[in-house]
XYZ file of C-alpha atoms in Angstrom:
348
model
C -11.459 23.225 -45.292
C -10.503 22.461 -48.897
C -10.424 26.124 -49.783
C -8.218 26.945 -46.822
C -5.668 24.429 -48.076
C -5.814 25.865 -51.577
C -5.408 29.454 -50.416
C -2.726 28.916 -47.803
C -0.454 26.478 -49.577
C -2.108 23.125 -50.206
C 1.032 21.041 -49.690
C 1.823 22.229 -46.190
C -1.821 22.038 -45.084
C -2.143 18.520 -46.440
C 1.021 17.504 -44.596
C -0.268 18.934 -41.322
C -3.597 17.183 -41.778
C -1.904 13.874 -42.471
C 0.334 14.222 -39.444
C -2.579 15.003 -37.168
C -4.802 12.174 -38.381
C -5.278 9.353 -35.859
C -4.949 5.680 -36.809
C -8.672 5.230 -36.413
C -9.338 7.964 -38.961
C -10.949 10.363 -36.511
C -10.952 14.005 -37.557
C -8.552 16.411 -35.904
C -9.912 18.113 -32.816
C -9.667 21.867 -32.491
C -7.912 22.906 -29.291
C -9.158 25.678 -27.050
C -6.491 28.064 -28.313
C -7.344 27.399 -31.961
C -11.050 27.639 -31.251
C -10.755 31.109 -29.743
C -8.346 32.162 -32.485
C -10.959 31.262 -35.098
C -14.197 31.982 -33.321
C -13.305 34.274 -30.431
C -14.687 37.311 -32.259
C -17.973 35.468 -32.786
C -18.140 34.765 -29.055
C -17.572 38.456 -28.323
C -20.122 39.366 -30.997
C -22.729 37.106 -29.408
C -22.006 38.527 -25.972
C -22.394 42.090 -27.256
C -25.723 41.227 -28.871
C -26.995 39.672 -25.628
C -25.883 42.700 -23.611
C -27.615 45.189 -25.909
C -30.717 42.992 -26.060
C -30.821 42.831 -22.285
C -30.462 46.599 -21.968
C -33.133 47.371 -24.566
C -35.286 44.238 -25.022
C -38.365 45.951 -26.461
C -36.584 47.529 -29.426
C -33.126 46.062 -30.076
C -33.095 43.416 -32.853
C -36.866 43.298 -33.226
C -38.034 42.849 -36.824
C -38.782 46.539 -37.244
C -35.427 47.461 -35.705
C -33.503 45.147 -38.037
C -35.362 46.348 -41.138
C -35.299 50.065 -40.484
C -32.210 50.610 -38.341
C -29.648 47.796 -38.437
C -29.925 47.263 -42.215
C -30.411 50.947 -42.999
C -29.342 51.359 -46.656
C -27.533 54.643 -46.035
C -25.305 53.030 -43.386
C -25.185 49.227 -43.673
C -25.079 48.989 -47.477
C -22.023 51.247 -47.974
C -20.230 49.623 -45.049
C -20.643 46.053 -46.276
C -20.097 46.784 -49.982
C -16.953 48.852 -49.418
C -15.528 46.392 -46.882
C -16.199 43.571 -49.359
C -14.393 45.512 -52.082
C -11.415 46.137 -49.800
C -11.181 42.429 -49.017
C -9.997 41.774 -52.580
C -7.011 44.140 -52.391
C -6.185 43.473 -48.757
C -6.026 39.738 -49.465
C -3.220 40.543 -51.935
C -1.340 42.763 -49.504
C -2.420 46.057 -51.103
C -4.314 49.108 -49.844
C -6.843 51.458 -51.404
C -7.544 54.798 -49.748
C -9.299 56.408 -52.704
C -12.642 54.624 -52.528
C -14.287 57.256 -50.306
C -13.667 59.957 -52.892
C -14.688 57.514 -55.631
C -18.092 57.169 -53.966
C -18.595 60.922 -54.153
C -17.274 61.304 -57.702
C -19.449 58.503 -59.094
C -22.559 59.816 -57.365
C -21.802 63.345 -58.549
C -21.289 62.111 -62.106
C -24.663 60.376 -62.222
C -26.625 63.205 -60.595
C -24.931 66.006 -62.538
C -25.565 64.285 -65.862
C -29.247 63.819 -65.063
C -29.912 67.243 -63.516
C -27.473 69.637 -65.199
C -27.246 67.982 -68.617
C -30.671 66.254 -68.758
C -29.213 62.896 -69.746
C -31.228 59.650 -69.486
C -30.812 57.658 -66.319
C -29.100 54.738 -68.053
C -26.418 57.018 -69.493
C -25.866 58.568 -66.056
C -25.473 55.162 -64.389
C -23.162 53.785 -67.089
C -21.072 56.962 -66.987
C -20.689 56.707 -63.202
C -19.624 53.071 -63.447
C -17.356 53.931 -66.389
C -15.577 56.600 -64.349
C -15.086 54.042 -61.590
C -13.669 51.487 -64.018
C -11.275 54.081 -65.447
C -10.036 55.100 -61.998
C -9.600 51.460 -61.007
C -7.648 50.695 -64.180
C -5.419 53.710 -63.640
C -4.681 52.768 -60.040
C -4.176 49.140 -60.955
C -1.798 49.914 -63.829
C 0.366 52.364 -61.889
C 0.566 50.076 -58.869
C 0.788 46.659 -60.538
C 2.744 47.342 -63.734
C 4.783 50.420 -62.843
C 5.443 49.275 -59.286
C 4.285 52.333 -57.366
C 3.151 52.078 -53.757
C -0.566 51.334 -53.428
C -0.685 53.468 -50.292
C 0.825 56.529 -52.001
C -1.115 56.243 -55.280
C -4.504 55.738 -53.676
C -3.791 58.472 -51.126
C -3.208 60.780 -54.076
C -6.482 59.510 -55.527
C -8.245 60.315 -52.261
C -7.313 63.974 -52.706
C -7.418 64.213 -56.493
C -10.807 62.585 -57.013
C -12.307 64.861 -54.391
C -11.029 67.853 -56.361
C -12.533 66.526 -59.594
C -15.860 66.065 -57.829
C -15.752 69.670 -56.611
C -15.074 70.948 -60.125
C -17.783 68.719 -61.599
C -20.458 69.903 -59.152
C -19.301 73.491 -58.777
C -18.487 72.671 -55.145
C -22.160 72.558 -54.186
C -24.880 70.030 -53.495
C -27.257 69.015 -56.296
C -30.816 67.826 -55.693
C -32.858 65.737 -58.109
C -36.218 67.552 -58.484
C -39.329 65.663 -57.382
C -40.736 63.614 -60.254
C -37.516 63.773 -62.268
C -35.738 60.471 -62.996
C -38.133 58.308 -60.930
C -36.335 55.100 -61.937
C -33.107 56.352 -60.373
C -34.781 57.354 -57.120
C -36.692 54.048 -57.046
C -33.374 52.198 -56.775
C -33.410 53.020 -53.069
C -37.062 52.253 -52.329
C -38.618 49.269 -50.606
C -39.711 46.086 -52.302
C -42.525 43.835 -51.146
C -40.444 40.949 -49.775
C -39.800 41.463 -46.043
C -40.087 45.216 -46.504
C -36.373 45.749 -47.156
C -35.092 48.307 -49.614
C -33.563 47.361 -52.944
C -29.987 48.386 -52.030
C -29.968 45.738 -49.292
C -30.868 42.969 -51.737
C -28.380 44.307 -54.289
C -25.726 44.215 -51.577
C -26.581 40.647 -50.562
C -26.291 39.504 -54.186
C -22.935 41.226 -54.735
C -21.458 39.931 -51.472
C -22.569 36.391 -52.365
C -20.873 36.733 -55.767
C -17.710 38.065 -54.093
C -17.752 35.096 -51.715
C -17.902 32.688 -54.657
C -15.109 34.503 -56.499
C -12.776 34.550 -53.511
C -13.437 31.027 -52.246
C -14.489 28.978 -55.272
C -12.619 30.304 -58.301
C -9.089 30.230 -59.616
C -8.938 34.027 -59.478
C -9.627 33.982 -55.753
C -6.954 31.368 -55.137
C -4.517 33.483 -57.146
C -5.319 36.496 -54.967
C -4.568 34.576 -51.790
C -1.361 33.230 -53.328
C -0.250 36.764 -54.236
C -0.976 37.921 -50.710
C 1.080 35.045 -49.298
C 4.151 35.515 -51.500
C 3.975 37.614 -54.712
C 7.327 36.425 -56.038
C 6.479 32.762 -55.507
C 3.115 33.365 -57.186
C 4.865 34.934 -60.182
C 7.313 32.047 -60.478
C 4.349 29.646 -60.351
C 2.943 31.289 -63.479
C 0.247 33.411 -61.867
C -0.355 36.723 -63.724
C 0.372 38.779 -60.616
C 0.170 42.246 -62.171
C -3.119 41.535 -63.929
C -4.765 40.032 -60.840
C -3.622 42.926 -58.642
C -4.962 45.434 -61.163
C -8.283 43.580 -61.178
C -8.530 44.094 -57.428
C -8.355 47.879 -57.786
C -10.957 47.820 -60.560
C -13.312 45.875 -58.280
C -12.847 48.419 -55.474
C -13.535 51.383 -57.766
C -16.583 49.752 -59.378
C -18.179 48.833 -56.065
C -17.414 52.301 -54.708
C -19.152 53.743 -57.782
C -22.163 51.527 -57.140
C -22.266 52.767 -53.545
C -22.236 56.343 -54.856
C -25.184 55.575 -57.143
C -27.208 53.910 -54.386
C -26.506 56.655 -51.854
C -27.452 59.474 -54.221
C -30.600 57.586 -55.203
C -31.488 57.323 -51.516
C -31.096 61.042 -50.811
C -32.299 62.171 -54.288
C -29.139 64.133 -54.957
C -25.473 64.607 -54.166
C -23.821 66.299 -51.237
C -20.117 66.936 -50.884
C -17.844 64.426 -49.145
C -20.496 61.738 -49.457
C -18.182 58.763 -49.008
C -15.666 60.105 -46.505
C -17.504 58.739 -43.475
C -17.052 55.118 -44.581
C -13.254 55.020 -44.855
C -12.471 53.979 -41.280
C -15.505 51.715 -40.896
C -14.811 49.756 -44.081
C -11.220 49.071 -43.050
C -12.320 48.203 -39.522
C -14.824 45.651 -40.854
C -12.250 44.050 -43.155
C -9.565 43.831 -40.457
C -12.054 42.458 -37.966
C -12.912 39.841 -40.562
C -9.255 38.793 -40.624
C -9.578 37.879 -36.944
C -12.286 35.247 -37.438
C -12.693 31.916 -39.296
C -9.219 32.102 -40.913
C -7.181 34.192 -38.461
C -4.653 36.367 -40.240
C -6.370 36.040 -43.618
C -8.900 38.382 -45.176
C -12.072 36.644 -46.322
C -15.603 37.560 -47.367
C -17.312 35.578 -44.550
C -15.076 37.315 -42.041
C -15.800 40.710 -43.577
C -19.537 40.072 -43.257
C -19.103 39.322 -39.556
C -16.927 42.402 -39.128
C -19.469 44.671 -40.833
C -22.350 43.276 -38.775
C -20.312 43.584 -35.572
C -19.537 47.247 -36.242
C -23.131 48.000 -37.168
C -24.465 46.295 -34.025
C -22.015 48.260 -31.879
C -23.052 51.552 -33.481
C -26.792 50.858 -33.342
C -26.623 49.488 -29.813
C -24.732 52.481 -28.459
C -27.065 54.889 -30.250
C -30.080 53.145 -28.726
C -28.524 53.777 -25.314
C -28.127 57.445 -26.287
C -24.335 57.286 -26.150
C -22.679 60.246 -27.880
C -21.008 59.884 -31.286
C -17.664 60.654 -29.676
C -17.773 57.432 -27.664
C -19.048 55.493 -30.662
C -16.019 56.633 -32.678
C -13.726 55.698 -29.790
C -15.309 52.240 -29.686
C -14.781 51.812 -33.445
C -11.145 52.831 -33.083
C -10.576 50.322 -30.299
C -12.263 47.592 -32.341
C -10.072 48.400 -35.355
C -6.915 48.178 -33.225
C -8.137 44.839 -31.852
C -8.765 43.471 -35.339
C -5.362 44.579 -36.658
C -3.509 43.175 -33.643
C -5.234 39.803 -33.805
C -4.697 39.448 -37.573
C -1.009 40.402 -37.277
C -0.420 38.031 -34.366
C -1.972 35.163 -36.299
C 0.086 35.989 -39.408
C 3.301 35.836 -37.347
C 2.248 32.499 -35.861
C 1.851 31.130 -39.386
């Protein structure tokens, strides 16, 4: 509760809390309306899980199903990492549409350096992350210091980075030969603990760090303040431009990491590698803004949103529903998340 007060204007929250306190010191009760505003998505999530479990009890959410399907590194890891990255910029009122192309460019950079130029794996990984950092700095500078629209600049990046990737790879897929760069390929393999692959544990660690940054550090509080009122944040002495630029660097770096993990998993690069995650990542982040702190983007909410989307997709696939209906369901869920978050913002 303390962090909510810090991120949403501590004075007003403290005043509301004081006004609602009873003489006996009892804590404020959450009304039915507030309960469903905060936790309604969780109720729907639980209902969906029960429905899918009832329809397919022998397979759905069994240990093997969770390990090998629900938490599939090629699907769950990119979704959660990219949605987590977007949470930083969305919390400040910005957008980034370039991360899908950044995934492909970073993966292509690493694989091309190892296969076409025979560079060591550590150089390939650092180069891929370096490209991501450079793209993030460029986006952040143009948007935060020059004042360009984040939508327009990152839309241009979506197209431009894809073109650079095509030039870099010769517009073709590249495969890492068997036995070449085993350390890189091993990044996507299983570890002994609970038989989950390394990318899943890497993702858990990064999301936990993002949670701490957003909810427990001054930088996170600054981001929420910028999202609430950039001009007021500037007058309060917050380095608005620098914090906004940092958000775009975080998105590009995490997108680069996703590119590395995906190419390690498939032992190569294929064109348009990250395009499929654009809608899903935004859907997860906007769904997250409809839970816990309605109208506010948060890492815990994003986690719920990503899991909700993944459960929907896996559950419908287990029922042999066509991809067309799965995409329709994702679109409806995204509209729901946006509507709920906007309604709650207007109420505030």
